[in-house]
Coordinates of C-alpha atoms in Angstrom, one line a residue:
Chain A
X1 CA 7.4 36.3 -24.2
X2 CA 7.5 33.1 -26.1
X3 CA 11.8 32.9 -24.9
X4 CA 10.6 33.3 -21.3
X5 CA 8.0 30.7 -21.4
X6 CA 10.4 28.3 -22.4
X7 CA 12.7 29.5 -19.3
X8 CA 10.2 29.3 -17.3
X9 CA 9.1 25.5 -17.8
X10 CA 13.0 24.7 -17.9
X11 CA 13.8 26.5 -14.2
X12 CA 10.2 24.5 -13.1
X13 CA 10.8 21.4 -14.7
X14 CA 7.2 21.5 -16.4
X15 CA 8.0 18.5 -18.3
X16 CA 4.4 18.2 -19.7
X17 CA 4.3 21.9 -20.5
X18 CA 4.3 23.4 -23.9
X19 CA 5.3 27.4 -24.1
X20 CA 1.9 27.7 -26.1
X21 CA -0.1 26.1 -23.3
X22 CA 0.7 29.3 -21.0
X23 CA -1.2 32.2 -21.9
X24 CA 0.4 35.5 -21.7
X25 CA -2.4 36.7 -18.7
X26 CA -2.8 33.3 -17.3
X27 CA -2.7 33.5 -13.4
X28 CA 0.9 31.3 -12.5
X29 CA 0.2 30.8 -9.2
X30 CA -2.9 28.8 -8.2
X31 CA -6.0 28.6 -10.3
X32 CA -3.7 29.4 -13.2
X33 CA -1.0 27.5 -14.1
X34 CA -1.0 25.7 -10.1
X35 CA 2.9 27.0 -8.9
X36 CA 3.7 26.7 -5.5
X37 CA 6.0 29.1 -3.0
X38 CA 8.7 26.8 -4.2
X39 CA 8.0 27.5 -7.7
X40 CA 8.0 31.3 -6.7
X41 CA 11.3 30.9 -5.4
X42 CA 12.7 29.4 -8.2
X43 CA 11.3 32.3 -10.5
X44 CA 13.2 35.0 -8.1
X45 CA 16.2 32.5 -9.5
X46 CA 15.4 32.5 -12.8
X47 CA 15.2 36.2 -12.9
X48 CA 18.8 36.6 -11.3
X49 CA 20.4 34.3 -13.3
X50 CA 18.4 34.9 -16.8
X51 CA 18.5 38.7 -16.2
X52 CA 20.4 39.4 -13.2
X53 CA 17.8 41.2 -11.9
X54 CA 16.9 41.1 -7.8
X55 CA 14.3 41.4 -6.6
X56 CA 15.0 43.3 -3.7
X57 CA 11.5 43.8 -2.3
X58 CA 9.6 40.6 -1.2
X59 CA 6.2 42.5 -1.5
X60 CA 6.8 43.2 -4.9
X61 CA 6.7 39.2 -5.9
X62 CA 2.4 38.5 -6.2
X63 CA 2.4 41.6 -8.8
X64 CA 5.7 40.6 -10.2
X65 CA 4.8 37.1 -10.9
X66 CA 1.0 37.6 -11.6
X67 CA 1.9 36.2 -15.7
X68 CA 4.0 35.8 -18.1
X69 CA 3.3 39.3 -19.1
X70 CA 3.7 41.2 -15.5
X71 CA 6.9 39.1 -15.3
X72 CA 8.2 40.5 -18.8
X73 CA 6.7 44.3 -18.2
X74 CA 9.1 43.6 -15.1
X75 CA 12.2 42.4 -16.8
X76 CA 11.7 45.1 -19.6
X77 CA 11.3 47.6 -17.1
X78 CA 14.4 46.4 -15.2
X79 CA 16.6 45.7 -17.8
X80 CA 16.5 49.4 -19.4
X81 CA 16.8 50.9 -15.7
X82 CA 20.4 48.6 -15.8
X83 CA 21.4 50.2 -19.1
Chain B
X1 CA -8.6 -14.4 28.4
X2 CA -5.5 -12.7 26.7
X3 CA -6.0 -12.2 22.9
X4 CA -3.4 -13.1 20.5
X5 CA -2.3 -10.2 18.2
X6 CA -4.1 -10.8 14.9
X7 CA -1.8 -12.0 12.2
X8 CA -0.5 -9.5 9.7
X9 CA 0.2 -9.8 5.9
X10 CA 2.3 -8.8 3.2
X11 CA -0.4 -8.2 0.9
X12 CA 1.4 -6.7 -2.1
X13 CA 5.6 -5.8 -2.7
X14 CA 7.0 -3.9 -5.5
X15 CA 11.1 -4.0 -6.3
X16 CA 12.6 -1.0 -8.5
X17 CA 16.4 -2.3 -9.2
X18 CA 18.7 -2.6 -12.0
X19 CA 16.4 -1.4 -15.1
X20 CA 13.4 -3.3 -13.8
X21 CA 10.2 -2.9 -12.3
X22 CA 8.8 -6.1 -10.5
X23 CA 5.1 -6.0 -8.6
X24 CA 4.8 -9.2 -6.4
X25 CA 8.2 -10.8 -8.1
X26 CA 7.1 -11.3 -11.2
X27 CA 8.6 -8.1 -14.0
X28 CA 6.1 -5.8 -15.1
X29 CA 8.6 -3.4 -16.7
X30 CA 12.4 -2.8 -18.3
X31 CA 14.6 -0.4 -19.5
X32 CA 18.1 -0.1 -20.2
X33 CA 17.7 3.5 -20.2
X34 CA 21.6 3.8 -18.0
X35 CA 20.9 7.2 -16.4
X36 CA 18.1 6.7 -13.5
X37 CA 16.0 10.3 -14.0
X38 CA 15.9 8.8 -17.5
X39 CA 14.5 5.6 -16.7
X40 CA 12.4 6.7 -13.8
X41 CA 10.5 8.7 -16.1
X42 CA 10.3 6.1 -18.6
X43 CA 8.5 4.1 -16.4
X44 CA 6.1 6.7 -15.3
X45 CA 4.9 7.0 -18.8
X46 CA 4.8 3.4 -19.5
X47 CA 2.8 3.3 -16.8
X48 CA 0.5 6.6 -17.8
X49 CA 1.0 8.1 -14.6
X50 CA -0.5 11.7 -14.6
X51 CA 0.9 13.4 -12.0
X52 CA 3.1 16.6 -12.8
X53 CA 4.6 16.9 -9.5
X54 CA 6.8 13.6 -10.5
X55 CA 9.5 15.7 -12.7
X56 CA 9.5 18.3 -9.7
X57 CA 11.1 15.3 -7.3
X58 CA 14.1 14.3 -6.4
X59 CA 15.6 11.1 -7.9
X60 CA 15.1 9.9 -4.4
X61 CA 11.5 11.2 -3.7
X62 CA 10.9 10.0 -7.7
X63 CA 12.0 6.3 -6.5
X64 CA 9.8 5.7 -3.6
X65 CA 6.6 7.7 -5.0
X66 CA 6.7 5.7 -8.1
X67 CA 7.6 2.2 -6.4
X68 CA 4.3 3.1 -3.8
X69 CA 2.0 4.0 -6.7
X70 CA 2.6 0.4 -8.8
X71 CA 2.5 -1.1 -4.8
X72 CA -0.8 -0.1 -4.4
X73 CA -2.3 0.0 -8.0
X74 CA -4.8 -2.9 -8.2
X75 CA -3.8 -4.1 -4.6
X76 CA -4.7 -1.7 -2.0
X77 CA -8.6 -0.1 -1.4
X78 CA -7.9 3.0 0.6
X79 CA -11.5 3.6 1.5
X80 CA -11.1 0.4 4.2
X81 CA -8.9 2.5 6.5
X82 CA -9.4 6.2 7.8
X83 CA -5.9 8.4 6.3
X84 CA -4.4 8.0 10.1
X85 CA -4.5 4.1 10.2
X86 CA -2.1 4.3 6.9
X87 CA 1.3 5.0 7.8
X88 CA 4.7 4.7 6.0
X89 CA 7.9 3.5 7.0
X90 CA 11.0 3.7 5.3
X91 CA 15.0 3.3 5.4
X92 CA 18.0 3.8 2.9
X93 CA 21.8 3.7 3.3
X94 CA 22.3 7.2 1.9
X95 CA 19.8 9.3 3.4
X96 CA 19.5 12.6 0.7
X97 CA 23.2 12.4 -0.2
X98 CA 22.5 11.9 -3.2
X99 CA 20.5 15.3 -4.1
X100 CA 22.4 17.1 -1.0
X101 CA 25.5 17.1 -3.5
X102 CA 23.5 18.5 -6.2
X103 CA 22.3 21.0 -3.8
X104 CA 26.2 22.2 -2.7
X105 CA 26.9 22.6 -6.7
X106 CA 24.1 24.8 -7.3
X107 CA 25.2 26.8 -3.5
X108 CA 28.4 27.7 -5.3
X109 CA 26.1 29.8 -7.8
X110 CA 22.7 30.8 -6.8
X111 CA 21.4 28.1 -4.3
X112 CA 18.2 26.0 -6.0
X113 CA 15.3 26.1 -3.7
X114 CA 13.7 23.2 -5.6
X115 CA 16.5 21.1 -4.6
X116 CA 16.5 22.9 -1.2
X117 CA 13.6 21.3 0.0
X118 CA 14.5 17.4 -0.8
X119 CA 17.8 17.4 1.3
X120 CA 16.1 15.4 3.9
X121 CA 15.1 11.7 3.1
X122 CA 12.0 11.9 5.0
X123 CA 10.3 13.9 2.0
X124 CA 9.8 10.9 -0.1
X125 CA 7.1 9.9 2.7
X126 CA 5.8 13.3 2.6
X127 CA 5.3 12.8 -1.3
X128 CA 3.9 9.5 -0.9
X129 CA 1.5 11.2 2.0
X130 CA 0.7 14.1 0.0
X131 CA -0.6 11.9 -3.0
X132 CA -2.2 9.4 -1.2
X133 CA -3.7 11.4 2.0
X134 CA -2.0 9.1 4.5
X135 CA -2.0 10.9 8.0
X136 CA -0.7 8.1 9.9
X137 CA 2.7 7.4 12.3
X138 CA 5.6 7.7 9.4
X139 CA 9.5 7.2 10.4
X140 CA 12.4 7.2 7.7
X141 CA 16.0 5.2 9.3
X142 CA 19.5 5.5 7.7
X143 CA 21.0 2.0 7.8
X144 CA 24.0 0.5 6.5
X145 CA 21.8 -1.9 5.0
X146 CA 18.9 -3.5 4.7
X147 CA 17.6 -4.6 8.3
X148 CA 14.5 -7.0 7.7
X149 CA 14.2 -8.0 11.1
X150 CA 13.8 -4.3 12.2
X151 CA 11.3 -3.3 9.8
X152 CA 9.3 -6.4 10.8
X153 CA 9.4 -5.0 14.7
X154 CA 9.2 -1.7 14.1
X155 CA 5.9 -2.2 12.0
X156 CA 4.5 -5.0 13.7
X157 CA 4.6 -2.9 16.7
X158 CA 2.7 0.2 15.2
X159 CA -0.3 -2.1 14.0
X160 CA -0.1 -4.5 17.1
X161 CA -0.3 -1.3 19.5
X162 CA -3.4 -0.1 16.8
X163 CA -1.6 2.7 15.9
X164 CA -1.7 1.7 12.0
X165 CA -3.9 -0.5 10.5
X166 CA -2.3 -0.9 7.2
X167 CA 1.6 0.5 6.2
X168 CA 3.5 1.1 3.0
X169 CA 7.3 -0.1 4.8
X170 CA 10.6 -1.1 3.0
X171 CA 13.9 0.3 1.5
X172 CA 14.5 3.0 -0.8
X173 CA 17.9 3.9 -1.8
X174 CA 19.2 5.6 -4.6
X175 CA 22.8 7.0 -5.3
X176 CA 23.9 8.3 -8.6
X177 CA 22.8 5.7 -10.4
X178 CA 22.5 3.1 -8.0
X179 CA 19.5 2.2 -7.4
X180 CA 17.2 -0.4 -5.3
X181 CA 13.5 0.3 -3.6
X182 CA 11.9 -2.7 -1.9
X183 CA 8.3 -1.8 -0.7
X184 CA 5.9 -3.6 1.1
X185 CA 2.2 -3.2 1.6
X186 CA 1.7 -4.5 5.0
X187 CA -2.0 -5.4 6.4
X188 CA -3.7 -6.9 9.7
X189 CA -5.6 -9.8 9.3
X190 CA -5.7 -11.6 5.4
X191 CA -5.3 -14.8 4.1
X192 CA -3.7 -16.9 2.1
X193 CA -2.2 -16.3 -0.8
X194 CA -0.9 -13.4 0.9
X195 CA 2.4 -13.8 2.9
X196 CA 3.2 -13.1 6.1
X197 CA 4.8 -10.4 7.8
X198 CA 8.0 -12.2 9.2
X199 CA 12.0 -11.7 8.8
X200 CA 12.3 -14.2 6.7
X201 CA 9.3 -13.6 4.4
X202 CA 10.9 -10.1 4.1
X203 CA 14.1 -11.0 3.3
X204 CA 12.9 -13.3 0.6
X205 CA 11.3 -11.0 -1.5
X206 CA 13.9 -8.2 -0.5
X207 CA 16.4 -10.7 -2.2
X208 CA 14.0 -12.1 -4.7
X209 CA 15.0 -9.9 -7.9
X210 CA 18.5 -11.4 -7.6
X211 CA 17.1 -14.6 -8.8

C-alpha cells in the first residue's frame, strides 16, 4: 500500500504530502484527506495507467476510492481477474 | 447639482517578472531558479504560504494567485467591502496556451483531467475568487499586449457605475518560461501616498521593473 500512496500523491501533486501521513482507512474524499471530483478523475487515471485497469462502472467509484485500502482490495482484486 | 465621480486609487501593485518578486516597486524576493514551476514554488515557500491547492495549478493560475496573495498581504482589509463589491480583471497575450499544449500531449495517452480544467484563462480569476470569496463583476481579455488605457476604462467604469467598489486588475501572462504579471489593487476614494488610477500611472509601474 505504501507504493500506491506514493502514486497517489505523484498523479495529485500532493506536494506537502508524505505516504505515512495517509492512513490506510483514511476517508480520500472530503473529511479525509479533502480530494475533489477532479482528484477522483485523476485516480480513474492513475488506475489505467498504473494498472490498466477501467473502471467501467461510474457507480462503482465512492466504494472504489473510499482509501487507500478499498483502492488496493480493488486493484488486487482486478489484477488477478486479468491474469 | 451633478456629482463628480469620486477619485479612484492604486492602493497597492505587485510585479512577478524575470526571477523577481516586486510589491509597490521595490523587490521583496529573487531567484534564479530558470524553470518557472520551480521558482513559482520557491516563492510560495519563501513566503510561507499554506495553501495546498497552489501545486494543483496551472503555471498560469499559479502566476496570478500568488502575484494577488503578496498584492493584498498587508495592503488590502477585505472586511470594508461586501464579496460582490470585489471584482477582478485581468488580460494576457497567451490566453491558456501555455497549459492547452500540455493538455494535447497528455490527449495522445490518457487525457489529464487536472490539466483539463485550466485550459481556459479565466480560471486564474476563479482561483483568486475561490481563495479570497470575491463575488464581484470579473472579465479576463486576450491582448497582444499590455493595454493600460483599457484596463483604466474598463475598471473605472465598473466602480464609477458602483458595480465594484474595489478590483484586483492587471496583466498575467506566462509562456514556457516566460513570464510577467502586473497586478493592481484598485480602490475609490484614498489619498495620498496612494496613486491614481490613470494611463499613465499604470503604465509606469507596468514598466517600472525594467528600471
Amino acid at each position: 500500500m505504501s507504493d500506491l500512496k506514493t502514486q497517489i500523491i505523484a498523479q495529485l501533486n500532493l506536494q506537502d504530502v508524505k505516504p505515512e501521513d495517509i492512513a490506510d482507512d483514511q476517508p480520500l474524499f472530503v473529511e479525509g484527506l479533502g480530494l475533489d471530483s477532479i482528484d477522483a478523475l485523476e485516480l480513474i487515471v492513475l488506475l489505467q495507467q498504473q494498472y490498466k485497469i477501467k473502471l467501467s462502472n461510474a457507480e462503482e467509484g465512492p466504494k472504489v476510492f473510499r482509501s487507500v485500502r478499498t483502492m488496493a482490495e480493488y486493484i488486487t482484486a482486478h489484477q488477478s481477474r486479468n491474469v | 447639482m451633478k456629482l463628480l465621480p469620486e477619485d479612484i486609487y492604486i492602493t497597492a501593485s505587485c510585479i512577478i517578472s524575470h526571477h523577481v518578486v516586486y510589491k509597490n516597486e521595490h523587490a521583496i524576493f529573487e531567484n534564479k531558479e530558470p524553470d518557472v514551476t520551480a521558482f513559482l514554488v520557491a516563492a510560495y515557500h519563501h513566503f510561507q504560504l499554506q495553501y495546498p491547492k497552489f501545486y494543483k495549478m496551472d503555471n498560469l493560475s499559479k502566476l496570478g494567485w500568488l502575484a494577488t496573495e503578496l498584492l493584498l498581504k498587508d495592503s488590502f482589509h477585505a472586511g470594508k467591502y461586501q464579496p460582490e463589491a470585489i471584482g477582478v480583471v485581468l488580460a494576457n497575450a497567451s490566453s491558456s496556451l501555455d497549459t492547452d499544449i500540455k493538455y494535447y500531449e497528455t490527449a495522445k495517452d490518457i487525457a489529464s483531467p487536472a490539466l483539463f480544467v485550466y485550459t481556459l484563462p479565466n480560471i486564474v480569476i476563479g482561483e483568486i475568487c475561490i481563495r479570497h470569496h470575491f463575488n464581484g463583476e470579473n472579465a479576463f481579455f486576450v491582448f497582444d499586449e499590455f493595454d493600460a488605457g483599457f484596463m483604466e476604462q474598463y475598471v473605472s467604469n465598473l466602480i464609477n457605475n458602483n458595480i465594484l467598489q474595489s478590483c484586483i486588475c492587471g496583466w498575467v501572462e506566462l509562456l514556457d518560461d516566460q513570464y510577467k504579471t502586473v497586478l493592481f489593487l484598485v480602490e475609490k476614494g484614498g489619498s495620498a501616498p496612494n496613486i491614481l488610477f490613470t494611463k499613465k500611472n499604470i503604465n509606469k509601474i507596468y514598466q517600472s521593473e525594467n528600471g
